[in-house]
């Protein structure tokens, strides 16, 4: 039991652990860390006496400030997002050999970040550039779209009330079937969809829906003239927001859209 630890500028208070090793079976009955304004608890165990080591674990995260983590020495968080995170996961596995461990890992969990900002992704810019490129290609087939372009897209990082997802890992594949972001009014563009990542060959298969509820891109304002008649909101359906699908493939290290 350590009441307070400070290392590399990061304060951990408290640091508690209960562990034992008996008959080649190691067990963590309780582990608790207070860090970055939140608390992480964990339980688990590993059977080192089996022909192939097997293990199980459970982790719970409450009120962890990812912004504080990114500002610390933890570079792994710098390209993710900021916000207050709650998450839980549990799983089992076998083998500590990397490829076999990936294939044998079974995991279930959920994630929620409040007051979130994506650290390195400007979604408004991404959507604007992608939409203009798509309209330029489409105008070759549909001449009425020749002058349909976004004049400007606000720069800056989108703000989200919350980002939520459930996730699983099984047979070497990570699946996130219901990733949902809810942007603050006038501050961002919503994303909804599912993602699959193959942990063995690093391929990605994602289907996303981009929803501009606050008309950040001004895409809903685009209108065209057809035989002298103005057609308003050519990119939106009825009174609904501008929305379009995005597909991601190839490898997550070099994705194609």
Tab-separated table of C-alpha atoms in Angstrom:
chain	number	residue	atom	x	y	z
A	1	UNK	CA	0.000	0.000	0.000
A	2	UNK	CA	1.491	3.312	-1.090
A	3	UNK	CA	-0.404	6.460	-0.173
A	4	UNK	CA	1.281	8.634	-2.788
A	5	UNK	CA	3.828	8.053	-5.543
A	6	UNK	CA	5.245	10.613	-7.967
A	7	UNK	CA	7.195	9.523	-11.027
A	8	UNK	CA	8.040	11.535	-14.155
A	9	UNK	CA	5.723	14.287	-12.951
A	10	UNK	CA	2.735	11.933	-12.596
A	11	UNK	CA	1.136	11.615	-9.163
A	12	UNK	CA	-0.420	8.273	-8.191
A	13	UNK	CA	-2.465	8.349	-5.006
A	14	UNK	CA	-3.082	5.725	-3.805
A	15	UNK	CA	-1.363	2.620	-5.190
A	16	UNK	CA	-2.808	-0.570	-3.674
A	17	UNK	CA	-2.294	-4.230	-4.612
A	18	UNK	CA	-3.153	-7.681	-3.297
A	19	UNK	CA	-1.363	-10.527	-5.091
A	20	UNK	CA	-0.250	-14.077	-4.396
A	21	UNK	CA	1.596	-16.912	-6.123
A	22	UNK	CA	0.754	-20.513	-5.212
A	23	UNK	CA	1.220	-23.697	-7.227
A	24	UNK	CA	2.398	-21.741	-10.269
A	25	UNK	CA	-0.821	-19.779	-10.262
A	26	UNK	CA	-0.481	-16.013	-9.870
A	27	UNK	CA	-3.521	-14.034	-8.734
A	28	UNK	CA	-4.201	-10.326	-8.378
A	29	UNK	CA	-7.246	-10.208	-6.133
A	30	UNK	CA	-7.208	-6.408	-5.929
A	31	UNK	CA	-5.282	-3.636	-7.644
A	32	UNK	CA	-6.193	0.033	-7.433
A	33	UNK	CA	-4.506	3.116	-8.852
A	34	UNK	CA	-5.614	6.723	-8.436
A	35	UNK	CA	-4.218	8.733	-11.343
A	36	UNK	CA	-5.128	11.664	-13.641
A	37	UNK	CA	-8.132	12.548	-11.491
A	38	UNK	CA	-9.651	9.082	-11.822
A	39	UNK	CA	-9.375	5.577	-10.472
A	40	UNK	CA	-8.388	2.310	-12.156
A	41	UNK	CA	-9.164	-1.036	-10.506
A	42	UNK	CA	-8.252	-4.499	-11.754
A	43	UNK	CA	-8.423	-8.186	-10.918
A	44	UNK	CA	-6.903	-11.151	-12.690
A	45	UNK	CA	-4.864	-14.285	-12.645
A	46	UNK	CA	-2.578	-16.473	-14.734
A	47	UNK	CA	-1.942	-20.231	-14.611
A	48	UNK	CA	1.761	-20.685	-15.300
A	49	UNK	CA	1.594	-24.433	-14.751
A	50	UNK	CA	-0.502	-25.168	-17.830
A	51	UNK	CA	1.145	-26.336	-21.053
A	52	UNK	CA	0.085	-23.011	-22.538
A	53	UNK	CA	-0.253	-20.261	-19.887
A	54	UNK	CA	-3.878	-19.121	-19.534
A	55	UNK	CA	-5.128	-15.954	-17.912
A	56	UNK	CA	-8.215	-13.888	-17.132
A	57	UNK	CA	-8.647	-10.268	-16.115
A	58	UNK	CA	-11.150	-7.521	-15.381
A	59	UNK	CA	-10.485	-3.774	-15.429
A	60	UNK	CA	-12.653	-0.811	-14.478
A	61	UNK	CA	-11.813	2.860	-15.173
A	62	UNK	CA	-13.668	5.798	-13.645
A	63	UNK	CA	-13.292	9.555	-14.315
A	64	UNK	CA	-9.872	9.328	-15.945
A	65	UNK	CA	-8.787	12.663	-17.473
A	66	UNK	CA	-7.211	11.769	-20.831
A	67	UNK	CA	-6.171	15.375	-21.352
A	68	UNK	CA	-4.027	15.184	-18.222
A	69	UNK	CA	-2.618	11.865	-19.410
A	70	UNK	CA	-1.691	13.351	-22.786
A	71	UNK	CA	0.044	16.286	-21.114
A	72	UNK	CA	2.146	13.914	-19.025
A	73	UNK	CA	4.909	11.600	-20.201
A	74	UNK	CA	2.375	9.124	-21.653
A	75	UNK	CA	2.895	9.707	-25.377
A	76	UNK	CA	0.443	6.887	-26.225
A	77	UNK	CA	-2.470	9.239	-25.463
A	78	UNK	CA	-1.289	12.267	-27.423
A	79	UNK	CA	-2.925	11.248	-30.720
A	80	UNK	CA	-6.231	10.003	-29.294
A	81	UNK	CA	-8.703	12.360	-27.633
A	82	UNK	CA	-9.123	14.433	-24.506
A	83	UNK	CA	-12.043	14.138	-22.113
A	84	UNK	CA	-13.161	12.322	-18.978
A	85	UNK	CA	-13.277	8.585	-19.577
A	86	UNK	CA	-15.167	5.706	-18.027
A	87	UNK	CA	-14.521	2.200	-19.314
A	88	UNK	CA	-14.778	-1.417	-18.318
A	89	UNK	CA	-13.529	-4.630	-19.875
A	90	UNK	CA	-13.032	-8.282	-19.022
A	91	UNK	CA	-11.414	-11.089	-20.911
A	92	UNK	CA	-9.486	-14.332	-21.099
A	93	UNK	CA	-6.517	-15.504	-23.107
A	94	UNK	CA	-3.784	-18.065	-23.582
A	95	UNK	CA	-0.064	-17.830	-24.432
A	96	UNK	CA	2.319	-14.916	-24.141
A	97	UNK	CA	3.636	-15.418	-27.653
A	98	UNK	CA	2.449	-12.319	-29.523
A	99	UNK	CA	0.726	-13.938	-32.521
A	100	UNK	CA	-0.842	-16.749	-30.473
A	101	UNK	CA	-1.941	-14.317	-27.768
A	102	UNK	CA	-3.753	-12.174	-30.371
A	103	UNK	CA	-5.531	-15.221	-31.794
A	104	UNK	CA	-6.524	-16.531	-28.344
A	105	UNK	CA	-7.649	-13.261	-26.753
A	106	UNK	CA	-11.350	-12.949	-25.890
A	107	UNK	CA	-12.464	-9.539	-24.639
A	108	UNK	CA	-15.671	-7.607	-23.999
A	109	UNK	CA	-15.941	-4.017	-22.886
A	110	UNK	CA	-17.501	-0.581	-23.153
A	111	UNK	CA	-16.194	2.986	-23.300
A	112	UNK	CA	-17.539	6.496	-22.758
A	113	UNK	CA	-15.734	9.837	-22.944
A	114	UNK	CA	-17.448	13.067	-21.903
A	115	UNK	CA	-16.447	16.589	-23.004
A	116	UNK	CA	-14.251	15.009	-25.651
A	117	UNK	CA	-12.056	16.543	-28.359
A	118	UNK	CA	-10.187	14.463	-30.946
A	119	UNK	CA	-6.546	15.466	-30.571
A	120	UNK	CA	-5.283	15.238	-34.147
A	121	UNK	CA	-8.385	14.946	-36.350
A	122	UNK	CA	-10.134	18.022	-37.748
A	123	UNK	CA	-13.355	16.337	-38.798
A	124	UNK	CA	-14.819	19.475	-40.364
A	125	UNK	CA	-11.793	19.853	-42.623
A	126	UNK	CA	-11.781	16.142	-43.454
A	127	UNK	CA	-15.463	16.201	-44.394
A	128	UNK	CA	-15.168	19.423	-46.389
A	129	UNK	CA	-12.212	18.273	-48.453
A	130	UNK	CA	-13.749	14.854	-49.013
A	131	UNK	CA	-17.111	16.276	-50.041
A	132	UNK	CA	-15.630	18.741	-52.531
A	133	UNK	CA	-13.542	15.973	-54.103
A	134	UNK	CA	-16.648	13.780	-54.382
A	135	UNK	CA	-18.715	16.608	-55.912
A	136	UNK	CA	-16.006	17.308	-58.455
A	137	UNK	CA	-16.037	13.679	-59.581
A	138	UNK	CA	-19.849	13.544	-59.567
A	139	UNK	CA	-20.163	16.675	-61.714
A	140	UNK	CA	-18.647	14.770	-64.640
A	141	UNK	CA	-21.697	12.498	-64.562
A	142	UNK	CA	-24.239	15.036	-63.264
A	143	UNK	CA	-23.414	18.440	-64.843
A	144	UNK	CA	-25.886	20.292	-62.600
A	145	UNK	CA	-23.446	19.730	-59.713
A	146	UNK	CA	-20.612	21.530	-61.538
A	147	UNK	CA	-20.707	24.589	-59.273
A	148	UNK	CA	-21.853	22.827	-56.106
A	149	UNK	CA	-18.918	23.327	-53.761
A	150	UNK	CA	-18.321	24.167	-50.141
A	151	UNK	CA	-16.764	27.632	-50.021
A	152	UNK	CA	-15.274	27.251	-46.567
A	153	UNK	CA	-15.288	24.875	-43.647
A	154	UNK	CA	-14.526	26.167	-40.139
A	155	UNK	CA	-11.106	25.052	-38.977
A	156	UNK	CA	-10.501	23.728	-35.505
A	157	UNK	CA	-11.123	20.724	-33.316
A	158	UNK	CA	-14.688	19.500	-32.887
A	159	UNK	CA	-16.142	19.301	-29.389
A	160	UNK	CA	-18.302	16.362	-28.304
A	161	UNK	CA	-20.670	15.993	-25.386
A	162	UNK	CA	-19.821	12.311	-25.369
A	163	UNK	CA	-18.226	9.495	-27.356
A	164	UNK	CA	-19.463	5.961	-26.648
A	165	UNK	CA	-18.756	2.450	-27.897
A	166	UNK	CA	-18.979	-1.217	-27.038
A	167	UNK	CA	-16.175	-3.483	-28.227
A	168	UNK	CA	-15.159	-7.132	-28.406
A	169	UNK	CA	-12.089	-9.130	-29.374
A	170	UNK	CA	-12.447	-12.725	-30.567
A	171	UNK	CA	-10.468	-14.997	-32.928
A	172	UNK	CA	-7.974	-12.270	-33.686
A	173	UNK	CA	-10.548	-9.642	-34.613
A	174	UNK	CA	-11.438	-6.417	-32.809
A	175	UNK	CA	-15.033	-5.272	-33.393
A	176	UNK	CA	-16.662	-2.000	-32.381
A	177	UNK	CA	-20.241	-2.331	-33.701
A	178	UNK	CA	-21.762	0.886	-32.373
A	179	UNK	CA	-19.294	3.769	-32.145
A	180	UNK	CA	-21.352	6.962	-31.622
A	181	UNK	CA	-20.284	10.569	-31.123
A	182	UNK	CA	-22.614	13.388	-30.054
A	183	UNK	CA	-21.219	16.792	-30.948
A	184	UNK	CA	-22.021	19.962	-29.046
A	185	UNK	CA	-24.517	22.130	-30.934
A	186	UNK	CA	-22.603	24.200	-33.454
A	187	UNK	CA	-19.274	22.653	-32.410
A	188	UNK	CA	-18.862	19.482	-34.442
A	189	UNK	CA	-20.086	16.761	-36.788
A	190	UNK	CA	-21.549	13.481	-35.516
A	191	UNK	CA	-20.148	10.077	-36.431
A	192	UNK	CA	-21.951	6.753	-36.154
A	193	UNK	CA	-20.946	3.326	-37.384
A	194	UNK	CA	-19.007	0.136	-36.900
A	195	UNK	CA	-15.357	-0.861	-37.219
A	196	UNK	CA	-13.526	-4.172	-37.553
A	197	UNK	CA	-9.767	-4.538	-37.116
A	198	UNK	CA	-7.940	-7.789	-37.830
A	199	UNK	CA	-5.197	-8.001	-35.211
A	200	UNK	CA	-3.261	-10.617	-37.170
A	201	UNK	CA	-2.949	-8.999	-40.610
A	202	UNK	CA	-3.706	-5.373	-39.532
A	203	UNK	CA	-6.575	-4.882	-42.004
A	204	UNK	CA	-9.431	-2.484	-41.273
A	205	UNK	CA	-13.060	-2.640	-42.402
A	206	UNK	CA	-15.203	0.291	-41.267
A	207	UNK	CA	-18.601	1.677	-42.256
A	208	UNK	CA	-19.328	5.166	-40.908
A	209	UNK	CA	-22.150	7.655	-41.289
A	210	UNK	CA	-21.173	11.330	-41.046
A	211	UNK	CA	-24.076	13.539	-39.850
A	212	UNK	CA	-23.805	17.336	-39.918
A	213	UNK	CA	-26.705	18.217	-37.596
A	214	UNK	CA	-25.488	21.795	-37.007
A	215	UNK	CA	-24.690	22.469	-40.703
A	216	UNK	CA	-21.046	23.082	-39.810
A	217	UNK	CA	-19.988	22.381	-43.408
A	218	UNK	CA	-22.823	24.526	-44.877
A	219	UNK	CA	-23.472	21.561	-47.177
A	220	UNK	CA	-27.202	21.780	-46.487
A	221	UNK	CA	-27.205	25.307	-47.978
A	222	UNK	CA	-26.035	24.120	-51.412
A	223	UNK	CA	-28.730	24.511	-54.090
A	224	UNK	CA	-28.700	24.089	-57.885
A	225	UNK	CA	-30.656	25.338	-60.889
A	226	UNK	CA	-32.403	22.721	-63.041
A	227	UNK	CA	-34.017	24.153	-66.194
A	228	UNK	CA	-34.504	27.493	-64.471
A	229	UNK	CA	-35.966	25.988	-61.301
A	230	UNK	CA	-33.973	26.191	-58.070
A	231	UNK	CA	-33.615	22.928	-56.178
A	232	UNK	CA	-32.738	23.767	-52.522
A	233	UNK	CA	-30.785	21.533	-50.171
A	234	UNK	CA	-29.637	19.248	-52.994
A	235	UNK	CA	-27.394	17.268	-50.600
A	236	UNK	CA	-29.954	16.778	-47.796
A	237	UNK	CA	-33.125	14.730	-47.656
A	238	UNK	CA	-36.208	16.782	-46.793
A	239	UNK	CA	-35.771	18.695	-43.553
A	240	UNK	CA	-33.060	16.347	-42.319
A	241	UNK	CA	-29.370	17.160	-41.868
A	242	UNK	CA	-26.681	16.601	-44.479
A	243	UNK	CA	-25.384	13.043	-44.087
A	244	UNK	CA	-23.171	10.695	-46.081
A	245	UNK	CA	-21.435	7.314	-45.650
A	246	UNK	CA	-17.690	6.707	-45.416
A	247	UNK	CA	-16.024	3.328	-45.977
A	248	UNK	CA	-12.522	2.606	-44.692
A	249	UNK	CA	-10.438	-0.337	-45.923
A	250	UNK	CA	-6.851	-1.539	-46.465
A	251	UNK	CA	-4.641	-1.513	-43.343
A	252	UNK	CA	-5.057	0.694	-40.307
A	253	UNK	CA	-1.420	1.771	-40.716
A	254	UNK	CA	-2.237	3.031	-44.244
A	255	UNK	CA	-6.051	3.215	-44.591
A	256	UNK	CA	-7.896	3.890	-47.836
A	257	UNK	CA	-11.231	5.724	-47.888
